[in-house]
Short mmCIF file of C-alpha atoms and ligand atoms in Angstrom, two decimals:
data_model
loop_
_atom_site.label_atom_id
_atom_site.label_comp_id
_atom_site.label_asym_id
_atom_site.label_seq_id
_atom_site.Cartn_x
_atom_site.Cartn_y
_atom_site.Cartn_z
CA MET A 1 25.27 -28.08 -49.05
CA ARG A 2 24.55 -31.67 -50.12
CA ASP A 3 27.32 -33.01 -47.88
CA ALA A 4 27.03 -30.52 -45.04
CA GLU A 5 26.13 -31.90 -41.61
CA TRP A 6 25.68 -28.49 -39.99
CA VAL A 7 23.79 -25.71 -41.74
CA MET A 8 22.76 -22.34 -40.40
CA VAL A 9 20.17 -20.26 -42.22
CA LEU A 10 19.78 -16.60 -41.29
CA THR A 11 16.60 -14.96 -42.51
CA GLY A 12 15.26 -11.42 -42.53
CA ALA A 13 12.15 -9.57 -43.60
CA GLY A 14 12.73 -10.31 -47.31
CA VAL A 15 11.64 -13.92 -46.77
CA SER A 16 8.18 -12.75 -45.71
CA ARG A 17 7.87 -10.10 -48.43
CA GLU A 18 6.15 -12.56 -50.75
CA SER A 19 3.64 -13.27 -47.97
CA GLY A 20 2.62 -9.61 -48.18
CA ILE A 21 4.53 -8.43 -45.10
CA PRO A 22 6.56 -5.29 -45.78
CA THR A 23 10.29 -5.18 -45.14
CA PHE A 24 11.82 -2.41 -43.04
CA ARG A 25 14.30 -0.64 -45.27
CA ASP A 26 12.75 -0.75 -48.73
CA ALA A 27 12.90 2.87 -49.92
CA GLN A 28 9.24 2.95 -51.02
CA GLU A 29 7.36 0.23 -49.16
CA GLY A 30 9.59 -0.36 -46.13
CA LEU A 31 8.06 0.19 -42.69
CA TRP A 32 10.83 2.56 -41.70
CA ALA A 33 10.12 4.71 -44.78
CA ASP A 34 6.72 5.66 -43.33
CA PHE A 35 7.17 5.16 -39.60
CA ASP A 36 9.75 6.43 -37.13
CA PRO A 37 11.51 3.53 -35.40
CA GLN A 38 12.48 5.79 -32.48
CA LYS A 39 8.79 6.35 -31.73
CA LEU A 40 7.58 2.83 -32.48
CA ALA A 41 10.39 0.45 -31.69
CA THR A 42 12.05 1.70 -28.51
CA VAL A 43 11.12 1.54 -24.82
CA GLU A 44 11.24 5.35 -24.70
CA GLY A 45 8.81 5.57 -27.61
CA TYR A 46 6.38 3.20 -25.91
CA LEU A 47 6.49 5.05 -22.62
CA ALA A 48 5.99 8.39 -24.42
CA ASP A 49 2.86 7.23 -26.29
CA PRO A 50 1.68 3.77 -25.21
CA ALA A 51 -1.60 3.94 -27.15
CA LEU A 52 0.14 4.76 -30.43
CA VAL A 53 2.71 2.01 -30.13
CA TRP A 54 0.15 -0.53 -28.91
CA SER A 55 -2.14 0.21 -31.89
CA TRP A 56 0.74 -0.03 -34.38
CA TYR A 57 1.75 -3.48 -33.14
CA ASP A 58 -1.90 -4.50 -32.90
CA MET A 59 -2.36 -3.65 -36.59
CA ARG A 60 0.80 -5.53 -37.54
CA ARG A 61 -0.17 -8.54 -35.40
CA LEU A 62 -3.48 -8.70 -37.26
CA LYS A 63 -1.80 -8.53 -40.69
CA VAL A 64 0.79 -11.14 -39.75
CA GLY A 65 -1.96 -13.43 -38.47
CA GLN A 66 -3.73 -13.17 -41.82
CA ALA A 67 -0.57 -13.78 -43.87
CA GLN A 68 0.37 -17.23 -45.13
CA PRO A 69 3.84 -18.76 -45.48
CA ASN A 70 5.19 -18.62 -49.06
CA PRO A 71 7.31 -21.05 -51.16
CA GLY A 72 10.51 -19.66 -49.61
CA HIS A 73 9.35 -20.66 -46.12
CA TYR A 74 8.34 -24.12 -47.35
CA ALA A 75 11.67 -24.64 -49.12
CA LEU A 76 13.44 -24.12 -45.79
CA VAL A 77 11.15 -26.74 -44.21
CA ALA A 78 12.29 -29.15 -46.94
CA LEU A 79 15.94 -28.22 -46.41
CA GLU A 80 15.72 -28.94 -42.69
CA LYS A 81 14.71 -32.53 -43.53
CA GLU A 82 17.91 -33.01 -45.58
CA VAL A 83 20.40 -31.75 -42.99
CA PRO A 84 21.35 -33.55 -39.75
CA HIS A 85 22.01 -30.36 -37.74
CA PHE A 86 19.92 -27.49 -39.01
CA PHE A 87 19.44 -24.10 -37.36
CA LEU A 88 17.04 -21.53 -38.76
CA VAL A 89 17.97 -18.25 -37.13
CA THR A 90 15.46 -15.54 -37.96
CA GLN A 91 15.17 -11.85 -37.27
CA ASN A 92 11.50 -12.05 -38.23
CA ILE A 93 8.85 -11.70 -35.57
CA ASP A 94 6.00 -13.00 -37.72
CA GLY A 95 6.22 -16.69 -36.78
CA LEU A 96 5.81 -17.75 -40.43
CA HIS A 97 8.75 -20.17 -40.38
CA ARG A 98 7.12 -22.19 -37.59
CA ARG A 99 3.71 -21.95 -39.22
CA ALA A 100 5.24 -23.35 -42.43
CA GLY A 101 6.57 -26.30 -40.43
CA SER A 102 10.19 -25.44 -39.65
CA GLN A 103 11.21 -27.07 -36.36
CA ASN A 104 14.52 -25.71 -35.15
CA VAL A 105 13.75 -22.01 -35.33
CA VAL A 106 15.69 -19.45 -33.29
CA GLU A 107 13.73 -16.21 -33.06
CA LEU A 108 16.32 -13.54 -32.34
CA HIS A 109 13.94 -10.58 -32.23
CA GLY A 110 10.98 -12.16 -30.45
CA ASN A 111 7.49 -12.85 -31.77
CA ILE A 112 4.69 -10.37 -32.35
CA ALA A 113 2.04 -12.89 -31.29
CA ARG A 114 3.51 -13.04 -27.77
CA HIS A 115 3.28 -10.41 -25.05
CA LYS A 116 4.97 -9.74 -21.75
CA CYS A 117 4.74 -7.10 -19.04
CA PHE A 118 7.32 -4.42 -18.45
CA ASP A 119 8.23 -5.09 -14.85
CA GLY A 120 8.05 -8.84 -14.37
CA GLY A 121 8.17 -10.14 -17.94
CA HIS A 122 4.95 -12.06 -17.17
CA ALA A 123 3.12 -13.41 -20.21
CA PRO A 124 -0.65 -12.85 -20.23
CA GLN A 125 -2.67 -15.98 -19.47
CA GLN A 126 -4.92 -15.65 -22.53
CA GLU A 127 -4.35 -14.41 -26.06
CA LEU A 128 -5.07 -10.68 -26.12
CA PRO A 129 -7.97 -9.42 -28.23
CA TYR A 130 -7.38 -7.12 -31.19
CA GLY A 131 -8.64 -3.55 -31.17
CA LEU A 132 -7.74 -2.43 -27.63
CA THR A 133 -7.02 1.28 -27.73
CA GLU A 134 -4.70 1.21 -24.71
CA PRO A 135 -2.20 -1.45 -23.63
CA PRO A 136 -3.69 -3.83 -21.05
CA GLN A 137 -2.19 -4.24 -17.56
CA CYS A 138 -0.47 -7.37 -16.30
CA GLN A 139 -2.87 -9.40 -14.16
CA GLN A 140 0.00 -10.52 -11.94
CA CYS A 141 1.88 -7.30 -11.24
CA GLY A 142 -0.15 -4.47 -12.76
CA SER A 143 2.58 -3.17 -15.05
CA MET A 144 1.94 -2.40 -18.70
CA ILE A 145 1.83 -5.20 -21.28
CA ARG A 146 4.01 -4.86 -24.37
CA PRO A 147 4.73 -6.98 -27.43
CA ASP A 148 7.42 -9.59 -26.79
CA VAL A 149 9.71 -8.25 -29.50
CA VAL A 150 13.20 -6.79 -29.28
CA TRP A 151 13.31 -3.03 -29.69
CA PHE A 152 16.27 -0.85 -30.61
CA GLY A 153 18.62 -0.51 -27.68
CA GLU A 154 17.42 -3.73 -26.03
CA ALA A 155 19.41 -6.90 -25.49
CA LEU A 156 18.49 -9.97 -27.50
CA PRO A 157 17.14 -13.00 -25.62
CA THR A 158 20.10 -14.81 -24.04
CA ARG A 159 19.28 -18.40 -24.96
CA GLU A 160 18.49 -17.58 -28.59
CA LEU A 161 21.64 -15.52 -28.93
CA ARG A 162 23.77 -18.34 -27.51
CA VAL A 163 22.28 -20.93 -29.86
CA ALA A 164 22.66 -18.60 -32.86
CA PHE A 165 26.33 -17.89 -32.17
CA ALA A 166 27.04 -21.58 -31.56
CA ALA A 167 25.35 -22.43 -34.88
CA ALA A 168 27.40 -19.77 -36.68
CA GLU A 169 30.62 -21.12 -35.22
CA LYS A 170 29.83 -24.73 -36.02
CA CYS A 171 28.12 -24.61 -39.42
CA GLU A 172 29.71 -25.68 -42.67
CA VAL A 173 27.24 -23.69 -44.76
CA ALA A 174 25.64 -20.39 -43.84
CA LEU A 175 22.68 -19.51 -46.03
CA VAL A 176 21.63 -15.89 -45.62
CA VAL A 177 18.24 -14.97 -47.05
CA GLY A 178 16.33 -11.72 -47.33
CA THR A 179 18.20 -9.56 -44.88
CA SER A 180 19.96 -6.25 -45.41
CA ALA A 181 22.48 -7.49 -42.82
CA LEU A 182 22.62 -4.07 -41.23
CA VAL A 183 21.33 -4.81 -37.74
CA GLN A 184 23.69 -6.22 -35.14
CA PRO A 185 24.29 -8.70 -33.69
CA ALA A 186 22.42 -10.77 -36.32
CA ALA A 187 24.53 -9.28 -39.11
CA ALA A 188 27.69 -10.63 -37.49
CA LEU A 189 26.56 -14.26 -37.66
CA PRO A 190 27.35 -14.89 -41.36
CA LEU A 191 30.80 -13.33 -40.99
CA ILE A 192 31.56 -15.43 -37.92
CA ALA A 193 30.52 -18.51 -39.90
CA LYS A 194 32.72 -17.48 -42.81
CA GLU A 195 35.71 -16.81 -40.53
CA ARG A 196 35.30 -20.33 -39.11
CA GLY A 197 35.48 -21.80 -42.60
CA ALA A 198 31.81 -22.05 -43.60
CA MET A 199 30.67 -21.50 -47.15
CA LEU A 200 28.56 -18.38 -47.30
CA ILE A 201 25.57 -18.30 -49.66
CA GLU A 202 23.40 -15.23 -50.00
CA VAL A 203 19.90 -15.06 -51.51
CA ASN A 204 18.62 -11.54 -52.08
CA PRO A 205 17.33 -9.63 -55.10
CA ASP A 206 19.65 -6.75 -54.14
CA GLU A 207 23.29 -6.84 -53.15
CA THR A 208 24.09 -6.07 -49.51
CA ASP A 209 27.22 -5.38 -47.48
CA LEU A 210 27.51 -9.15 -47.18
CA THR A 211 27.57 -9.87 -50.90
CA GLU A 212 31.28 -9.27 -51.36
CA PHE A 213 32.03 -11.82 -48.62
CA SER A 214 29.67 -14.43 -50.07
CA ASP A 215 31.06 -17.48 -51.82
CA ILE A 216 27.86 -17.75 -53.81
CA TYR A 217 25.40 -14.94 -54.43
CA LEU A 218 22.01 -16.00 -55.78
CA PRO A 219 20.18 -12.87 -56.88
CA GLY A 220 16.41 -13.20 -56.78
CA LYS A 221 13.38 -13.51 -54.56
CA SER A 222 13.52 -16.16 -51.87
CA GLY A 223 10.19 -17.58 -53.03
CA ASP A 224 11.78 -18.31 -56.42
CA VAL A 225 15.38 -19.09 -55.55
CA LEU A 226 14.97 -21.31 -52.47
CA PRO A 227 12.62 -23.85 -54.12
CA GLN A 228 15.08 -24.08 -57.05
CA LEU A 229 17.93 -24.62 -54.63
CA ILE A 230 16.07 -27.45 -52.91
CA ASP A 231 15.13 -29.07 -56.25
CA THR A 232 18.78 -28.93 -57.31
CA LEU A 233 19.95 -30.49 -54.06
CA LYS A 234 17.50 -33.35 -54.45
CA VAL A 235 18.80 -34.35 -57.91
CA LEU A 236 22.46 -34.03 -56.99
P1 OAD B 1 15.43 -5.06 -44.09
O1 OAD B 1 14.19 -4.35 -44.47
O2 OAD B 1 16.56 -4.25 -43.55
O3 OAD B 1 16.01 -5.87 -45.34
C1 OAD B 1 15.18 -6.69 -46.11
C2 OAD B 1 16.04 -7.36 -47.18
O4 OAD B 1 15.21 -8.25 -47.91
C3 OAD B 1 16.65 -6.40 -48.20
O5 OAD B 1 18.03 -6.69 -48.34
C4 OAD B 1 15.90 -6.70 -49.49
O6 OAD B 1 16.71 -6.55 -50.65
C5 OAD B 1 15.54 -8.15 -49.29
N1 OAD B 1 14.35 -8.62 -50.03
C6 OAD B 1 13.27 -7.90 -50.44
N2 OAD B 1 12.38 -8.71 -51.06
C7 OAD B 1 12.90 -9.96 -51.03
C8 OAD B 1 12.46 -11.25 -51.50
N3 OAD B 1 11.28 -11.39 -52.11
N4 OAD B 1 13.27 -12.31 -51.29
C9 OAD B 1 14.45 -12.17 -50.65
N5 OAD B 1 14.92 -10.99 -50.20
C10 OAD B 1 14.15 -9.90 -50.37
O7 OAD B 1 14.98 -6.23 -43.08
P2 OAD B 1 15.90 -7.06 -42.07
O8 OAD B 1 17.25 -7.30 -42.64
O9 OAD B 1 15.10 -8.23 -41.66
O10 OAD B 1 14.50 -5.37 -36.13
O11 OAD B 1 16.01 -6.05 -40.87
C11 OAD B 1 16.66 -6.46 -39.70
C12 OAD B 1 15.96 -5.88 -38.49
O12 OAD B 1 15.81 -4.47 -38.63
C13 OAD B 1 14.54 -6.37 -38.28
O13 OAD B 1 14.47 -7.61 -37.61
C14 OAD B 1 13.95 -5.28 -37.45
C15 OAD B 1 14.46 -4.08 -38.22
O14 OAD B 1 14.53 -2.90 -37.53
C16 OAD B 1 13.75 -5.14 -35.06
O15 OAD B 1 12.59 -4.83 -35.15
C17 OAD B 1 14.48 -5.31 -33.78
#
């Protein structure tokens, strides 16, 4: 890591856990333990019950807005300053990496603070208020507004995907933090990096399908492990 010129970091919901934002697949507290992703995170689900889906994202947008970045986010800001070519690829839609100060962030699954309309992809001119009981209509084309996040069955944004795959192919170190590595295509990125000769480092309190392919597995919470990693790099 100390000598690497190109580093890719892939993050998932675990990085924001210590900011009070639940992960998806935790058996007790995960969002998908209590909520049905087919109803809440698909186009079909939104069209079947727009008010329900709108309110669910509205509630999450409020919580995310109140959350603060944690030491794991800040450690990645510090790491970016040490590496000439640094790519922070995230599956998180909470925007906390940017709010912490990370610069080169690739948001693969969109951002919950942004909205777009169904038909034209137009973004609303102003920030939308909280507490609307129905989704608003696009002022340009009249179609329904939705959160600008990627739902199951949808394609990822083209530019972000291209940058993420290029980073995976080019990096010398791939640092994978707080993701179950179960959702494609994000889950493929660390393995592509590894195939191209990168060192694979995983930070996660629990082992994942990726752990056996990792060169280094650092068990623990990102808010604990990442600051230690940065401190170690600085004294090396
Ligand atoms: P998951 O909920 O699948 O996985 C979260 C991971 O974080 C697990 O492996 C946990 O062990 C780990 N974890 C928990 N606490 C942690 C901590 N304090 N520090 C580090 N790791 C911790 O979340 P993702 O992998 O992000 O997609 O899920 C990927 C995608 O599936 C999400 O982006 C979302 C979801 O459906 C969409 O919404 C499109």
